[in-house]
Coordinates of C-alpha atoms and ligand atoms in Angstrom, one line a residue:
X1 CA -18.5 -20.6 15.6
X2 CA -16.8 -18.9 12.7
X3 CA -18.9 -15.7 11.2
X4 CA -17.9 -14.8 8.1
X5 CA -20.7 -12.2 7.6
X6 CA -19.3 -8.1 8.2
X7 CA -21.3 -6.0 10.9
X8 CA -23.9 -3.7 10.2
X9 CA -21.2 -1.4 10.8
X10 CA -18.6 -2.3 8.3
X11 CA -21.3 -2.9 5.5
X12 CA -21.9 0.9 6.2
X13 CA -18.9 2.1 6.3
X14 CA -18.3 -0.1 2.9
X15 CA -21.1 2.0 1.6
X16 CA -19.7 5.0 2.3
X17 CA -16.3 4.0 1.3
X18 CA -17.8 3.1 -2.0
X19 CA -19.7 6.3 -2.6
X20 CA -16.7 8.5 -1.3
X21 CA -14.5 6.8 -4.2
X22 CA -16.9 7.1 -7.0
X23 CA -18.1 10.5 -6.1
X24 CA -14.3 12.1 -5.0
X25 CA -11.5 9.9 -6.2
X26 CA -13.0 9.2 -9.5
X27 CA -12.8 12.7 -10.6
X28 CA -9.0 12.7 -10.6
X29 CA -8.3 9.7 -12.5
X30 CA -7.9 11.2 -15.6
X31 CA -5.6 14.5 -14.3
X32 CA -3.3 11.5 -12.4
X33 CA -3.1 9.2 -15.5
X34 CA -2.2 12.1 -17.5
X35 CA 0.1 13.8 -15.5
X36 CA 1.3 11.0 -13.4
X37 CA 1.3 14.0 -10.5
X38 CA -0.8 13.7 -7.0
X39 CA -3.7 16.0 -7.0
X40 CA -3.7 18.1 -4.0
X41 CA -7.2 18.3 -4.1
X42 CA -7.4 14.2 -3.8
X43 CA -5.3 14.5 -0.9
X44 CA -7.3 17.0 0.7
X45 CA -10.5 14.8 -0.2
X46 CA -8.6 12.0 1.5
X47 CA -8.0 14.1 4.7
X48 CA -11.6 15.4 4.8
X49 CA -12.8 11.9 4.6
X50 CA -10.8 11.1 7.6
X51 CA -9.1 8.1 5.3
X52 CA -5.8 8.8 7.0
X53 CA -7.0 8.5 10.2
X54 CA -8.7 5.0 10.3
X55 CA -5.9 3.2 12.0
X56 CA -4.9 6.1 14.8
X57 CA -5.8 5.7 18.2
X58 CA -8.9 8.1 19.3
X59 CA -6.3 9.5 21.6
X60 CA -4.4 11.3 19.3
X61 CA -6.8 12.4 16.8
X62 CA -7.6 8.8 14.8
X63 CA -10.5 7.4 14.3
X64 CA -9.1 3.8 15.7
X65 CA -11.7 1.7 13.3
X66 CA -8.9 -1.1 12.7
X67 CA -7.5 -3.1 10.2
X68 CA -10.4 -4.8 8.6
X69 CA -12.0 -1.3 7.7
X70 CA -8.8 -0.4 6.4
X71 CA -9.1 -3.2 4.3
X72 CA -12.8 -2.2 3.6
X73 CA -11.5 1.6 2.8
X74 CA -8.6 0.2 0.2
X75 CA -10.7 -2.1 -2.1
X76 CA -13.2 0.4 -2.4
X77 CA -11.1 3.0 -3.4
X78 CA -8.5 0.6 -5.4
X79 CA -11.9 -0.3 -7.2
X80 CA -12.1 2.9 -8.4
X81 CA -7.9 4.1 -8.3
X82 CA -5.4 1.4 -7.2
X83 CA -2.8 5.0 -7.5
X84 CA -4.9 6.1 -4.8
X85 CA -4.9 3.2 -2.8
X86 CA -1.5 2.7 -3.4
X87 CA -0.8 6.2 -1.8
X88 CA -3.3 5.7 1.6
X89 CA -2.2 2.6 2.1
X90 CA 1.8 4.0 2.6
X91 CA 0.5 6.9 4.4
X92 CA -0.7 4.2 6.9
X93 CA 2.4 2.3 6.6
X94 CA 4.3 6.0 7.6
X95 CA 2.2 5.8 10.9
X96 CA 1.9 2.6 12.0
X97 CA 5.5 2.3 13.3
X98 CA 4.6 5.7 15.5
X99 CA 1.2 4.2 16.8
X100 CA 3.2 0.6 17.3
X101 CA 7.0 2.0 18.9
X102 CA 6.8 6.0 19.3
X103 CA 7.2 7.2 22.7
X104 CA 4.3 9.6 24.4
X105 CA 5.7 12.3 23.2
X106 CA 6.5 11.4 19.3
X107 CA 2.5 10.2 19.6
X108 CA 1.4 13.5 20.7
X109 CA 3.4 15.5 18.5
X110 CA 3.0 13.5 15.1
X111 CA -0.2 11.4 15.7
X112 CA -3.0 14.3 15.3
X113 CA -1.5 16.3 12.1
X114 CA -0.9 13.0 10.6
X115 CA -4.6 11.9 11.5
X116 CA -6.2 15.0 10.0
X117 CA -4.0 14.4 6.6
X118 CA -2.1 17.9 7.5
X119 CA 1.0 15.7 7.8
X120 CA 1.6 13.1 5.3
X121 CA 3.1 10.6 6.1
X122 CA 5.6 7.2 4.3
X123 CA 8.4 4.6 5.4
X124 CA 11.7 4.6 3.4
X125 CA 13.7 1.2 3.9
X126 CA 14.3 0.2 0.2
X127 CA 17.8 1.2 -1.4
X128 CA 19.7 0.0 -4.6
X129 CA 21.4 -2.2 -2.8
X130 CA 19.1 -3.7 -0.4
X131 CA 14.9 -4.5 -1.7
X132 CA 14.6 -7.8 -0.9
X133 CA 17.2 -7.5 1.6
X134 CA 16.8 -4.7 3.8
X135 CA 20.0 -5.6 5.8
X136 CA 22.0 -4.5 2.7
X137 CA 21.0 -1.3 3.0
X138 CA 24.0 1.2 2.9
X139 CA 22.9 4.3 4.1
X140 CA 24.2 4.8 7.8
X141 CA 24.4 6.3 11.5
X142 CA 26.8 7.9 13.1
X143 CA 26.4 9.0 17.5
X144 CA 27.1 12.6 17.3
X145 CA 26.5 13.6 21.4
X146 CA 22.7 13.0 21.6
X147 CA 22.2 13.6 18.0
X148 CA 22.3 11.1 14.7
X149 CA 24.0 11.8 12.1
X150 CA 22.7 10.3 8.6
X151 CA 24.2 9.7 5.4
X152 CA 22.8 7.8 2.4
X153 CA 20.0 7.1 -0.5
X154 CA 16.4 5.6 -0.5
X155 CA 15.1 4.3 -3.8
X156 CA 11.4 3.2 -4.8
X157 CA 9.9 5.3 -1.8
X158 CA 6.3 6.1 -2.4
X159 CA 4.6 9.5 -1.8
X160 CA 8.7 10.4 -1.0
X161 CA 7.8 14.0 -2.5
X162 CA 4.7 14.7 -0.3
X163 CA 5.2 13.3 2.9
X164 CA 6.2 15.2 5.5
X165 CA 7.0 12.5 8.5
X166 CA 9.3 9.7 7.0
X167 CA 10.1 6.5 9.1
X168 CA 13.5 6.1 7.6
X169 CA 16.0 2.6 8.2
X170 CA 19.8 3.5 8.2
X171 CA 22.5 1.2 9.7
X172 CA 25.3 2.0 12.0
X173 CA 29.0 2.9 10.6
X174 CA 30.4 0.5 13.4
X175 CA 28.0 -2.5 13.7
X176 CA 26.4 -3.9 10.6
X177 CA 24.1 -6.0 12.7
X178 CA 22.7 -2.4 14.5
X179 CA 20.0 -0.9 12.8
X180 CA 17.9 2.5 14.2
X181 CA 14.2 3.6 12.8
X182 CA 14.3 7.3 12.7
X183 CA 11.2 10.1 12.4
X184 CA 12.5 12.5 9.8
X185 CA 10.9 15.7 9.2
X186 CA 11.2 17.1 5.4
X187 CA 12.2 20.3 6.4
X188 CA 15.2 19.1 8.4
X189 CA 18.6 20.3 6.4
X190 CA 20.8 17.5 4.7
X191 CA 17.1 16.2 3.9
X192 CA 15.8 15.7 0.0
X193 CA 13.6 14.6 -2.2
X194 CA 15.3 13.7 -5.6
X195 CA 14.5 11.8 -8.4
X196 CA 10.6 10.9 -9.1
X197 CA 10.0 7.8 -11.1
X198 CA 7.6 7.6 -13.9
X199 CA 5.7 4.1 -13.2
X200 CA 3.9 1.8 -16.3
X201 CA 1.0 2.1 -14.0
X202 CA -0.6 3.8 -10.2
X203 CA -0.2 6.5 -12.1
X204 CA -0.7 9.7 -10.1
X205 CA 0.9 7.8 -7.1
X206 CA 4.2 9.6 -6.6
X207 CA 7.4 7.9 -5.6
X208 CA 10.7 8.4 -6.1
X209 CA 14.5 9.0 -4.0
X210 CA 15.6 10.4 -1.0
X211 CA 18.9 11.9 -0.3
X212 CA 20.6 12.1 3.2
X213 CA 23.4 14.9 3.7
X214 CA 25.1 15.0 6.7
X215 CA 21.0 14.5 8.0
X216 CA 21.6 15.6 11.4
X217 CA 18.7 13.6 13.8
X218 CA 18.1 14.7 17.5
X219 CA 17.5 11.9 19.9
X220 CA 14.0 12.8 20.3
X221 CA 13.3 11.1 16.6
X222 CA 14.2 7.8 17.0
X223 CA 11.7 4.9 16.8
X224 CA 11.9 2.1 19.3
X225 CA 15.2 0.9 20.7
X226 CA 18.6 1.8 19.3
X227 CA 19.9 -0.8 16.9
X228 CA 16.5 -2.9 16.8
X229 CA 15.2 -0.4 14.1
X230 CA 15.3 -3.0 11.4
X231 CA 12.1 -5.1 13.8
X232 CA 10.3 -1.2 13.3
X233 CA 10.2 -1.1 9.9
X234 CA 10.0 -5.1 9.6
X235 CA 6.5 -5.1 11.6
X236 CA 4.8 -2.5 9.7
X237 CA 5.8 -3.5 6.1
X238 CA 4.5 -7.1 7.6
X239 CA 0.8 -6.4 8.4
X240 CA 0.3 -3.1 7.9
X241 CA 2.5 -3.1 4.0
X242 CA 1.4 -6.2 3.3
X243 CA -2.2 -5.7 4.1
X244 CA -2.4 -2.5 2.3
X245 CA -1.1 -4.1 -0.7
X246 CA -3.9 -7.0 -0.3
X247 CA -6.3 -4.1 -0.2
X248 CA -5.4 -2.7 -3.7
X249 CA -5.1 -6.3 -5.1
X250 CA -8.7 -6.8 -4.3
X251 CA -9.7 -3.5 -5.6
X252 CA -8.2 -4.3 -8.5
X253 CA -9.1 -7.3 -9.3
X254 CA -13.0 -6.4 -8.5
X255 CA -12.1 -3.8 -11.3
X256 CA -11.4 -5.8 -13.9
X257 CA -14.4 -8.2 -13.0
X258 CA -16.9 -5.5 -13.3
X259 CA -15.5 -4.1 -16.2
X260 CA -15.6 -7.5 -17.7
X261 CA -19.1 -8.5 -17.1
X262 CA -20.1 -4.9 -18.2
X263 CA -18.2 -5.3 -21.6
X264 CA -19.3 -9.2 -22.1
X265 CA -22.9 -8.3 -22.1
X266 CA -22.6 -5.3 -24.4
X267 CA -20.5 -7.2 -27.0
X268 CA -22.3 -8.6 -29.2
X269 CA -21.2 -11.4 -31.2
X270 CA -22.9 -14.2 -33.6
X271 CA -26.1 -12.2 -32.6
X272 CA -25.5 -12.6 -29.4
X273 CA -24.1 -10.5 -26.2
X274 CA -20.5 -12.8 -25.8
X275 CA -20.9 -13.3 -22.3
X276 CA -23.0 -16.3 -23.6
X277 CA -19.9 -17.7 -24.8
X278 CA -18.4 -20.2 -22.5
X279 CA -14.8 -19.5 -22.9
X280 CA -15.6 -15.8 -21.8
X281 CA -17.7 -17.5 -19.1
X282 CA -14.6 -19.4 -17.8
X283 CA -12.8 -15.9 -17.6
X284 CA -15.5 -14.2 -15.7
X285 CA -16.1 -17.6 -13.1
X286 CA -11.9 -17.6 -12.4
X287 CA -12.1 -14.0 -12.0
X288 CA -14.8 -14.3 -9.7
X289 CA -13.5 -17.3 -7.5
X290 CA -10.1 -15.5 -7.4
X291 CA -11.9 -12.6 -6.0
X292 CA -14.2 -14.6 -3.3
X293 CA -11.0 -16.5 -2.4
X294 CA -8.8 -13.5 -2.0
X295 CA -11.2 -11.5 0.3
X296 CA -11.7 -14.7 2.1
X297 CA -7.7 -14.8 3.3
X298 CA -7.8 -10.8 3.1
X299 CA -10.2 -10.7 5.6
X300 CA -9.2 -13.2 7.9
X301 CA -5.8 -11.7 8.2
X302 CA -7.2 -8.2 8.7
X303 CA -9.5 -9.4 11.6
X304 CA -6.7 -11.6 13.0
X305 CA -4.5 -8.1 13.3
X306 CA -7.9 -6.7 14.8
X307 CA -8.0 -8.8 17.9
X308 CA -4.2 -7.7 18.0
X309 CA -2.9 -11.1 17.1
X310 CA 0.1 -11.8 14.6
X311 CA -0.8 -11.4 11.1
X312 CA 2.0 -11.3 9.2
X313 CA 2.1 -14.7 8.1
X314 CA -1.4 -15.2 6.9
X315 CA -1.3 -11.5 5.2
X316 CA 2.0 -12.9 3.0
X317 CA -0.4 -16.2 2.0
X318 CA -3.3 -12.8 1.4
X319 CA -0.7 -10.9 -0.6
X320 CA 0.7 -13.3 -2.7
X321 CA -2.6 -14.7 -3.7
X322 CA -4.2 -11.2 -4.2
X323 CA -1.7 -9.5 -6.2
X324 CA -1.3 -12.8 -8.6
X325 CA -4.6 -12.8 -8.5
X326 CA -4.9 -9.2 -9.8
X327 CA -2.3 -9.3 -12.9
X328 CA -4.3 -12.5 -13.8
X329 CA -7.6 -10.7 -13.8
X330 CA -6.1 -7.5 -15.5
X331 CA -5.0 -10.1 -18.5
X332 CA -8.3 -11.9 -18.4
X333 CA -10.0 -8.2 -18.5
X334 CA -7.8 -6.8 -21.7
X335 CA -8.8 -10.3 -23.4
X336 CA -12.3 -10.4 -22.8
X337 CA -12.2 -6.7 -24.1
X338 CA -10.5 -7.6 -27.5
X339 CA -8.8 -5.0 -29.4
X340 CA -10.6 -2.2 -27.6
X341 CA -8.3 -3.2 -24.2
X342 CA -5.1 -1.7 -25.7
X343 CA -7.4 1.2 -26.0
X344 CA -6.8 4.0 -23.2
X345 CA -10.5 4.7 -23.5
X346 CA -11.3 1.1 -21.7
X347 CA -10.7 1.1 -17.6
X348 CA -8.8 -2.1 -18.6
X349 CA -5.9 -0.3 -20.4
X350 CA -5.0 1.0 -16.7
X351 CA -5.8 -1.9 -14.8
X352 CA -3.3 -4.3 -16.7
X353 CA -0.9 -1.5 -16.3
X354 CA -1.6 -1.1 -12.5
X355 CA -1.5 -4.8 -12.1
X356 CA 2.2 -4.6 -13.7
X357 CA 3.0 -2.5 -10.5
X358 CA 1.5 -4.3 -7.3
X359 CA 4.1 -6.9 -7.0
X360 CA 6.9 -5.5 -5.8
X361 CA 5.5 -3.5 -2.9
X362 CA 5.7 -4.5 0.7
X363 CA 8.1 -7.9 -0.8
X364 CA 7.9 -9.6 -4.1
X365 CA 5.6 -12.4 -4.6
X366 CA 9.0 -14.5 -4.1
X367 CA 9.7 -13.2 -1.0
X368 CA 6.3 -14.1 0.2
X369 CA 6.8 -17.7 -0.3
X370 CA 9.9 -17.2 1.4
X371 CA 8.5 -16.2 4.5
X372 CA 5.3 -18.8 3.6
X373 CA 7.4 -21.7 3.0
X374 CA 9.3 -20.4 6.9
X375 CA 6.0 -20.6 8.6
X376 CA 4.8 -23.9 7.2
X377 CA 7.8 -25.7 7.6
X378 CA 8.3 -24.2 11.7
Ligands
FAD1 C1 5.5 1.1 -6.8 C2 6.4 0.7 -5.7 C3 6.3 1.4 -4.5 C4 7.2 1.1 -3.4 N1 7.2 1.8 -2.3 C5 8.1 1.6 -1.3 C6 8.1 2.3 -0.1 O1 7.2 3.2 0.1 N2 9.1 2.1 0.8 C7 10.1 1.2 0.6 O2 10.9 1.1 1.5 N3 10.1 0.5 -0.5 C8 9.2 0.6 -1.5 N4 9.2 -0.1 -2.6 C9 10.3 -1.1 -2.9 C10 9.9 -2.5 -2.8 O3 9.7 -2.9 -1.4 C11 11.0 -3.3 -3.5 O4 10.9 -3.0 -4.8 C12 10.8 -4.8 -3.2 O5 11.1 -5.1 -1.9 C13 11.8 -5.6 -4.1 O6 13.1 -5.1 -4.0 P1 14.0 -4.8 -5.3 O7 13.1 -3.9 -6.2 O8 15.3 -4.2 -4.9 O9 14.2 -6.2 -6.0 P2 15.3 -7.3 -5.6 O10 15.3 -7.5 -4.2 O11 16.5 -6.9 -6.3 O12 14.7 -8.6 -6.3 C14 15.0 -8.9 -7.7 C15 14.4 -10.3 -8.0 O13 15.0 -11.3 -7.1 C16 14.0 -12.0 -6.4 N5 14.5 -12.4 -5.1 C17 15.1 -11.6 -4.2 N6 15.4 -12.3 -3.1 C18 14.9 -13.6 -3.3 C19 14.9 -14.8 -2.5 N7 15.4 -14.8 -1.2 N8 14.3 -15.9 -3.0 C20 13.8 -15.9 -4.3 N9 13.8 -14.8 -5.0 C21 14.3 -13.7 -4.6 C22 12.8 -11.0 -6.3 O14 11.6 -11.7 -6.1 C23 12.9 -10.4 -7.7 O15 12.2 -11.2 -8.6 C24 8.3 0.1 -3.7 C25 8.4 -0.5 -4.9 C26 7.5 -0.2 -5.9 C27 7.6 -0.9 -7.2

């Protein structure tokens, strides 16, 4: 039997979810859109709402609710701040290669600071040279006795001025099929932060460059096995990236169909409220299946990763539908709006401006049929 119904549980925690992001993310929306800076006080509402620690074993600090109340946690606040999404679900991404490949001791010592929201956490494998491509990344290892010595660039890297744990991807000088995962700690020297981007949209999301000098990396920090870094990084972007950016997708596009139905019943028109007009009608019903459909494959892919099964290919199918899905809405949602959606006073002035910038993340939609078109024709 197939139950597509949530537990008692996960309608609660929906609930509270819901209330948490109304009540202590929606408060900062303005301050992030204006200054396109992260509120420390968001973050600390994050931490205090133990957002950070949803996917952490109980063991070292976490919560360990899974994957489909992640999902659960990121519409609901996406719904209300896709930015803030945007920056939990990369904190998540930060940790997962920890909880997945760390060794007892990395677990111990970065697990329950990163759990609280003390530590803050990303994963930096993107470069000029190498998005779509991670093995054309340039930056690049070097054995120096037990230590690693790194030297390179990291471009597009989100929350890359507040975290303070970074999974970072460099290749080695000598082999340019060897690849290490390494834990880097911010305060470590020939470490920085460099540029910060100014985005169209998730304003109030920060991301930005990194800079390794001469980045000198004990033994201690790296992830997983020595050259197979690239599988690391590759494993989290591919259920826990993907299904993060699935999770702001669907926050988004239940955004714009709210805001939609709101607006199309307050218009009036011909005497009448517009949302008896059947072309805005047609907007609102593709919105809406887009938006059943998308939690639908969402879903399934979050509670396949729940029973600890391979997700990655079904949350690709989830990502690229959801984050089409979005910009589509976030057009629909300006038009149904009229002139007043190129105001910034309408919601819908940010949502078609966040919907601009969920593509990319976690592999374009391109690369998703990529790795779709791989697993249907296997
Ligand atoms: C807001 C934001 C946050 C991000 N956060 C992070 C982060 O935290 N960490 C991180 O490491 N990275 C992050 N990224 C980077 C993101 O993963 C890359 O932008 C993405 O993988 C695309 O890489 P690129 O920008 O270099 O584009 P390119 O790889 O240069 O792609 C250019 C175009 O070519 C197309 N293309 C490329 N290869 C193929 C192919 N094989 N077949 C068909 N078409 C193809 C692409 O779809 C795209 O249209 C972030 C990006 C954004 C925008």
């Amino acid at each position: 039997m197939i139950d597509f119904t949530f537990t008692e549980e996960q309608e609660m925690f929906r609930k509270a979810a819901r209330e948490f992001a109304e009540t202590q993310v929606a408060p900062f929306v303005p301050e992030m859109e204006q200054t396109g800076k992260v509120p420390a006080g968001l973050v600390k509402a994050l931490g205090d709402a133990e957002m950070m620690a949803l996917t952490i074993p109980e063991a070292y600090g976490g919560l360990e609710l899974g994957y489909t109340a992640r999902l659960i946690a990121l519409e609901e606040i996406s719904r209300i701040s896709v930015a803030t999404a945007m920056m939990l679900q990369v904190f998540a991404l930060g940790i997962e290669p920890i909880v997945k490949f760390g060794t007892e001791a990395q677990k111990q010592k970065f697990l329950p600071g990163l759990a609280t929201g003390e530590r803050l956490a990303t994963a930096a494998v993107t470069e000029a040279t190498g998005g779509s491509d991670p093995t054309g990344i340039r930056t690049a290892y070097r054995k120096d006795g037990d230590d690693f010595i790194v030297n390179g660039r990291k471009c597009f890297i989100t929350n890359s001025h507040i975290a303070d744990t970074l999974t970072i991807l460099a290749k080695s000088e000598e082999d340019p099929k060897a690849f290490c995962a390494f834990l880097v700690e911010k305060d470590m020297p020939g470490f920085k932060a460099t540029h910060e981007e100014h985005k169209v949209g998730m304003r109030g999301c920060n991301t930005g460059e990194l800079a390794f000098e001469n980045l000198r990396i004990p033994k201690e920090n790296l992830l997983g096995v020595e050259g197979k870094g690239l599988r690391v990084t590759m494993a989290a972007i591919g259920d826990v990236g993907r299904g993060g950016m699935v999770g702001c997708a669907l926050g988004l596009q239940a955004a714009c169909l709210e805001a939609s139905i709101q607006f199309a019943n307050e218009r009036i028109l011909y005497g009448k409220p517009i949302s008896r007009l059947q072309t805005i009608q047609n907007k609102i019903a593709e919105m809406k299946i887009d938006l059943e459909a998308g939690r639908l494959l969402g879903y399934r892919a979050a509670a396949i990763q729940d029973k600890g099964q391979a997700s990655s290919n079904e949350f690709a199918v989830a990502k690229y539908y959801t984050t089409e899905a979005s910009q589509k809405a976030a057009k629909m949602a300006v038009d149904i709006h009229g002139g007043y959606g190129c105001m910034e006073e309408y919601a819908v002035s940010r949502y078609i401006r966040d919907a601009a910038v969920v593509g990319p993340s976690a592999g374009t939609s391109d690369i998703m049929k990529v790795i779709i078109a791989r697993w249907a024709l296997s």
